[in-house]
Amino acid sequence: MYKAPNASNKPPNFFRIQKLRISRFFLGSAIAFSSLAVILPVYLPSALPAAHATTFNVNDFRVTGSYAKECSVTTCVGTYPITYATSSPLASNTAGTVELTTTSPGNQGGFAWSRDRMDLRSNFDINAEIFLGKNDGGADGIAFVLQTVSTASGTTGGGLGYQGLNDGSTNSDGSYAKPCFAVEFDTYYNGGYPYGDLGADHVGLMDCIKDNILKHNMFTPASGAVGVANIEDGLWHRVRFVWTAPATPTGAGILEVWFDQNGNGTYEAGDKLFNTSLNLYNLFTNQVNGVFWGFTAATGGASNYQAVRGLVYTVVPRSNTAPVVTVAPTSPASAAGAGYTAVTTLSDDATTQSQWQFATTTDNPSRVTALSTAATSATSATTTFTLAGSSGQATIFITATDADGATVQTSFVISPARAALTAFSFVGLSPPVIGSINESAHTVTLTVPYGTDRNGLIPTFTLASGATAKIGATSQTSGVTSNNFSSALTYRVTGSDATYQDYVVTTNLDTLARNAKVLSAFSLDGGYVATIDQTAKTVALMLPYGSAVGSRIATFTLSSGATATIGAVSQISADSPNAFTNPVTYRITALDGTYQDYVVTVTVPTLAQTYKVLSAFSFAGLSPTVTGTINESAKTIALTVPYGTSLTSLPATFTVSDSATATVSGVAQVSGTTTNNFSSDVTYRVTAFDQSTQDYRVTVTTAANPAKAITAFSFAGLSPTVTGTINESAKTIALTVPYGTSVTSLVSTFTTTGASV
């Protein structure tokens, strides 16, 4: 069947269709997917994979395209009657269809993609029925596609929706970036390359590269595409795609393509069109995460209704030999402060160095840090780590994943160091002083309060199990032996295995405390808390309207050892009264005699500064201005704007009390400038100078539509529907009903722009 090329049916520029999510791929009670079995073809060879490991979840499909949708047959095809061969296993199914393209307009593209990826290292068996239209001069066909982008879309027309499939990105040379594979059911001859293309309806194995769309010998160089009779015959045709995965992930598998050419629902002799060896691993450049799969369709200058239904999917995972992982040594050296490497030996049937994946963890992350594992060849790896401390045992776990996704875990133990000082403190001081141990440098640092006598301090310390400690020749007992810590001391810790480690203990005086002179908290009697600006050295506090400031008692907090004075008068927290009529300067003096001044300002608002009234509110930007009605008792503001006014971004003009401010949801409002969405009530919070607040709720209503026209009138209950002719100038409606129709009790269907009829 030769069809003359149609210039208008050439693929247009690549386009990307806005994604439309639907809840499932097929609908309707006519199909019970949980009970569907794969219908085996009459000529099913015994070498096909047996079985039904899982049935694909039909809720996990995305349907995209301007006209693509999920529907029943009757609502999809409309005036296109579809017949079903009684031998078809889905002949009674009139629901659960995905419409990919319609008959009008042209240049449509429709796509139905699985939401989850399929592992090409597993066998699969996919069955469906496709409808390629009723117009023998139509276009362009349907394709079954494997690809790597969940919502990909390709070109229309001769591209069948899969040409140039990509996610919008390109390679450096401008070519599309993502690989894919398609089985096309092409119903329109586009001419061009002499690479196995036919001038008749045909089925071909294709890749999706834009320049290869007419090259039908990419995967079947000997025969190219397979010609079939007219398949735009108004019938549903069964299709089946059987993939037998390769024995190794990088090898070639076998793809069988079955097509019910006469649309009778049964596979007959000659319906197995392809039995082809394919290396999909190379095509998809090692997509270890699998591929998305589904169906595409397109139209161009010519078109057809094209749809898919009755999908059943089964998979048989390929067998896999689990990897073997061992680690040597089982317990590497355990001294802290150094990096270590454990050698891991790997064994697997088909995993290269780059394909190994590792996850390395520990049950004691405070002991083991900088932990990682990397393959150094196909049969070995190294685990590197640093021991950050000496206390506690740590186990390192290595989980290895091979190219087939199989995992295995091994582990090894890091024992505690035997010559370790793990804790050191002066618990006799108040408060106790805890030492900081640097296990890498083997040092202990402590800072005691200024003025502490470091001669005669008794430390409390913890050693590794079985270890002892000495300073010189003198044995040290935790909590008993005193020493002069005015200078650094070296503790030698000897383990039960006779190994030792020296730790240098340094005890410092807190000299910073001698010059500390910070006023860190301030409040007045009555519980009024001030705000302290440590940069400006100011203290600000506001009392309620009418409060007395002539004699108030302050409660404050100073640096340890510091004192406070006002002039020459010493100040005692929670005891000394002062007059705060004017700003008062507190001088904070440190132990070393240095000082810092803080200026305390107490404010009492006037009566006017307590006001928080929103006295006017309008939309001055509308024409005419819309002025709000303020109910001061209810604290509400009501406005009615003209019909058709957008409420999503209106600036309000308003007036609040002197010194007051307004916010909406914490956002400062500027009268006549700040916009808000008045589609629902908006609350304005008015804050007075004294920080008291009042909320006003603003409600905006849109006026009713002033239009009052009848725009449509019909008797939909008649068959066919009788539609009226409206003369808007004369305000008349004329209808002609079939002869014999009773007009005494007709029900009319009409549309108006008014509020009521």
Tab-separated table of C-alpha atoms in Angstrom, residues 218-384:
chain	number	residue	atom	x	y	z
A	218	MET	CA	19.541	0.173	12.642
A	219	PHE	CA	18.755	-3.090	14.488
A	220	THR	CA	17.703	-5.396	11.617
A	221	PRO	CA	20.181	-4.652	8.815
A	222	ALA	CA	19.215	-7.652	6.718
A	223	SER	CA	15.493	-7.043	6.367
A	224	GLY	CA	14.700	-3.609	7.774
A	225	ALA	CA	11.027	-2.930	8.417
A	226	VAL	CA	8.312	-5.576	8.012
A	227	GLY	CA	5.407	-4.637	5.733
A	228	VAL	CA	1.854	-5.367	6.840
A	229	ALA	CA	-1.556	-4.980	5.209
A	230	ASN	CA	-3.686	-1.911	5.820
A	231	ILE	CA	-3.893	-1.590	9.617
A	232	GLU	CA	-5.922	1.632	9.644
A	233	ASP	CA	-8.938	-0.669	9.453
A	234	GLY	CA	-11.036	0.379	12.454
A	235	LEU	CA	-9.996	-2.755	14.386
A	236	TRP	CA	-8.130	-3.311	17.625
A	237	HIS	CA	-4.869	-5.204	16.993
A	238	ARG	CA	-3.152	-7.221	19.722
A	239	VAL	CA	0.575	-6.578	20.226
A	240	ARG	CA	3.081	-8.423	22.360
A	241	PHE	CA	6.671	-7.538	23.276
A	242	VAL	CA	8.737	-10.343	24.834
A	243	TRP	CA	12.234	-9.587	26.137
A	244	THR	CA	14.594	-12.389	27.160
A	245	ALA	CA	17.349	-10.680	29.141
A	246	PRO	CA	21.020	-11.526	28.477
A	247	ALA	CA	22.937	-13.943	30.661
A	248	THR	CA	25.257	-11.098	31.688
A	249	PRO	CA	24.265	-7.435	32.153
A	250	THR	CA	26.478	-6.247	29.286
A	251	GLY	CA	25.411	-8.879	26.767
A	252	ALA	CA	22.669	-9.007	24.139
A	253	GLY	CA	19.125	-10.196	24.786
A	254	ILE	CA	16.333	-11.329	22.455
A	255	LEU	CA	13.294	-9.185	21.602
A	256	GLU	CA	10.214	-10.801	20.055
A	257	VAL	CA	7.497	-8.600	18.534
A	258	TRP	CA	4.074	-10.143	17.873
A	259	PHE	CA	1.332	-8.321	15.939
A	260	ASP	CA	-2.237	-9.507	15.326
A	261	GLN	CA	-2.309	-8.301	11.712
A	262	ASN	CA	-5.928	-9.125	10.840
A	263	GLY	CA	-7.353	-7.789	14.121
A	264	ASN	CA	-9.183	-10.990	15.074
A	265	GLY	CA	-7.661	-11.171	18.552
A	266	THR	CA	-5.560	-14.275	17.798
A	267	TYR	CA	-1.890	-14.640	16.858
A	268	GLU	CA	-1.557	-16.670	13.684
A	269	ALA	CA	1.278	-17.847	11.451
A	270	GLY	CA	3.394	-14.882	10.405
A	271	ASP	CA	2.316	-12.678	13.315
A	272	LYS	CA	5.721	-12.940	15.033
A	273	LEU	CA	7.394	-10.116	13.099
A	274	PHE	CA	10.744	-9.949	14.905
A	275	ASN	CA	12.966	-12.323	16.870
A	276	THR	CA	15.982	-10.025	17.149
A	277	SER	CA	19.190	-9.962	19.196
A	278	LEU	CA	19.642	-6.533	20.828
A	279	ASN	CA	22.290	-5.078	23.154
A	280	LEU	CA	20.145	-2.627	25.109
A	281	TYR	CA	22.931	-2.251	27.681
A	282	ASN	CA	25.050	-0.444	25.073
A	283	LEU	CA	22.106	1.547	23.713
A	284	PHE	CA	21.170	2.890	27.129
A	285	THR	CA	24.797	3.387	28.251
A	286	ASN	CA	24.579	1.254	31.384
A	287	GLN	CA	21.253	2.500	32.778
A	288	VAL	CA	21.510	0.505	35.993
A	289	ASN	CA	18.379	2.203	37.321
A	290	GLY	CA	16.275	0.864	34.436
A	291	VAL	CA	14.126	2.608	31.828
A	292	PHE	CA	10.622	4.036	31.529
A	293	TRP	CA	8.353	2.390	28.950
A	294	GLY	CA	5.101	3.194	27.243
A	295	PHE	CA	3.381	4.198	24.022
A	296	THR	CA	3.542	7.265	21.767
A	297	ALA	CA	1.457	8.337	18.774
A	298	ALA	CA	1.403	11.310	16.430
A	299	THR	CA	-0.421	12.932	13.530
A	300	GLY	CA	0.755	15.454	10.956
A	301	GLY	CA	-0.982	16.988	7.942
A	302	ALA	CA	-3.030	13.782	7.848
A	303	SER	CA	-4.432	12.260	11.022
A	304	ASN	CA	-6.246	9.331	12.619
A	305	TYR	CA	-7.803	8.426	15.922
A	306	GLN	CA	-5.149	6.292	17.701
A	307	ALA	CA	-5.438	4.573	21.081
A	308	VAL	CA	-4.088	1.833	23.404
A	309	ARG	CA	-5.966	-0.474	25.791
A	310	GLY	CA	-5.892	-3.799	27.633
A	311	LEU	CA	-2.349	-3.605	29.008
A	312	VAL	CA	-0.939	-6.604	30.904
A	313	TYR	CA	2.717	-6.700	32.034
A	314	THR	CA	4.728	-9.509	33.607
A	315	VAL	CA	8.364	-9.801	34.547
A	316	VAL	CA	10.705	-12.631	35.470
A	317	PRO	CA	13.842	-11.383	37.268
A	318	ARG	CA	17.002	-12.884	35.897
A	319	SER	CA	19.040	-15.111	38.169
A	320	ASN	CA	22.010	-13.527	39.858
A	321	THR	CA	25.029	-14.827	41.700
A	322	ALA	CA	25.434	-12.815	44.889
A	323	PRO	CA	28.859	-11.224	45.427
A	324	VAL	CA	31.351	-12.414	48.041
A	325	VAL	CA	33.131	-9.794	50.159
A	326	THR	CA	35.864	-10.357	52.765
A	327	VAL	CA	38.067	-7.977	54.762
A	328	ALA	CA	41.637	-8.404	55.979
A	329	PRO	CA	42.920	-7.702	58.564
A	330	THR	CA	39.957	-8.324	60.842
A	331	SER	CA	41.237	-5.866	63.470
A	332	PRO	CA	43.649	-3.173	62.245
A	333	ALA	CA	45.829	-1.123	64.595
A	334	SER	CA	43.685	0.829	67.021
A	335	ALA	CA	45.815	3.820	68.036
A	336	ALA	CA	44.022	7.116	67.504
A	337	GLY	CA	45.028	10.058	65.387
A	338	ALA	CA	46.031	8.326	62.187
A	339	GLY	CA	44.467	7.155	58.942
A	340	TYR	CA	44.091	3.432	58.331
A	341	THR	CA	43.267	1.226	55.361
A	342	ALA	CA	41.543	-2.157	55.402
A	343	VAL	CA	41.819	-4.293	52.245
A	344	THR	CA	38.540	-5.730	50.936
A	345	THR	CA	38.494	-8.722	48.577
A	346	LEU	CA	35.595	-8.919	46.079
A	347	SER	CA	34.224	-11.763	43.985
A	348	ASP	CA	31.299	-11.697	41.525
A	349	ASP	CA	30.276	-13.271	38.219
A	350	ALA	CA	29.860	-10.077	36.150
A	351	THR	CA	30.794	-6.828	37.893
A	352	THR	CA	33.514	-4.439	36.715
A	353	GLN	CA	35.477	-2.038	38.908
A	354	SER	CA	33.294	0.942	37.948
A	355	GLN	CA	30.064	-0.969	38.642
A	356	TRP	CA	30.770	-1.775	42.294
A	357	GLN	CA	28.864	0.374	44.770
A	358	PHE	CA	29.604	0.609	48.496
A	359	ALA	CA	27.957	1.929	51.644
A	360	THR	CA	30.254	2.022	54.689
A	361	THR	CA	29.000	2.775	58.218
A	362	THR	CA	30.036	2.326	61.841
A	363	ASP	CA	28.229	1.824	65.124
A	364	ASN	CA	30.606	4.274	66.869
A	365	PRO	CA	30.951	7.460	64.743
A	366	SER	CA	32.675	9.317	67.592
A	367	ARG	CA	35.489	6.762	67.397
A	368	VAL	CA	35.685	6.268	63.608
A	369	THR	CA	35.630	9.176	61.133
A	370	ALA	CA	36.485	9.862	57.466
A	371	LEU	CA	35.045	6.477	56.553
A	372	SER	CA	34.796	5.378	52.896
A	373	THR	CA	35.226	2.367	50.602
A	374	ALA	CA	36.262	2.411	46.924
A	375	ALA	CA	36.986	-0.349	44.404
A	376	THR	CA	40.597	-0.562	43.239
A	377	SER	CA	39.858	-3.314	40.691
A	378	ALA	CA	37.037	-5.699	39.801
A	379	THR	CA	38.139	-7.970	42.674
A	380	SER	CA	39.405	-5.648	45.408
A	381	ALA	CA	38.589	-2.474	47.318
A	382	THR	CA	40.028	-0.432	50.171
A	383	THR	CA	38.249	0.950	53.219
A	384	THR	CA	39.901	4.052	54.696
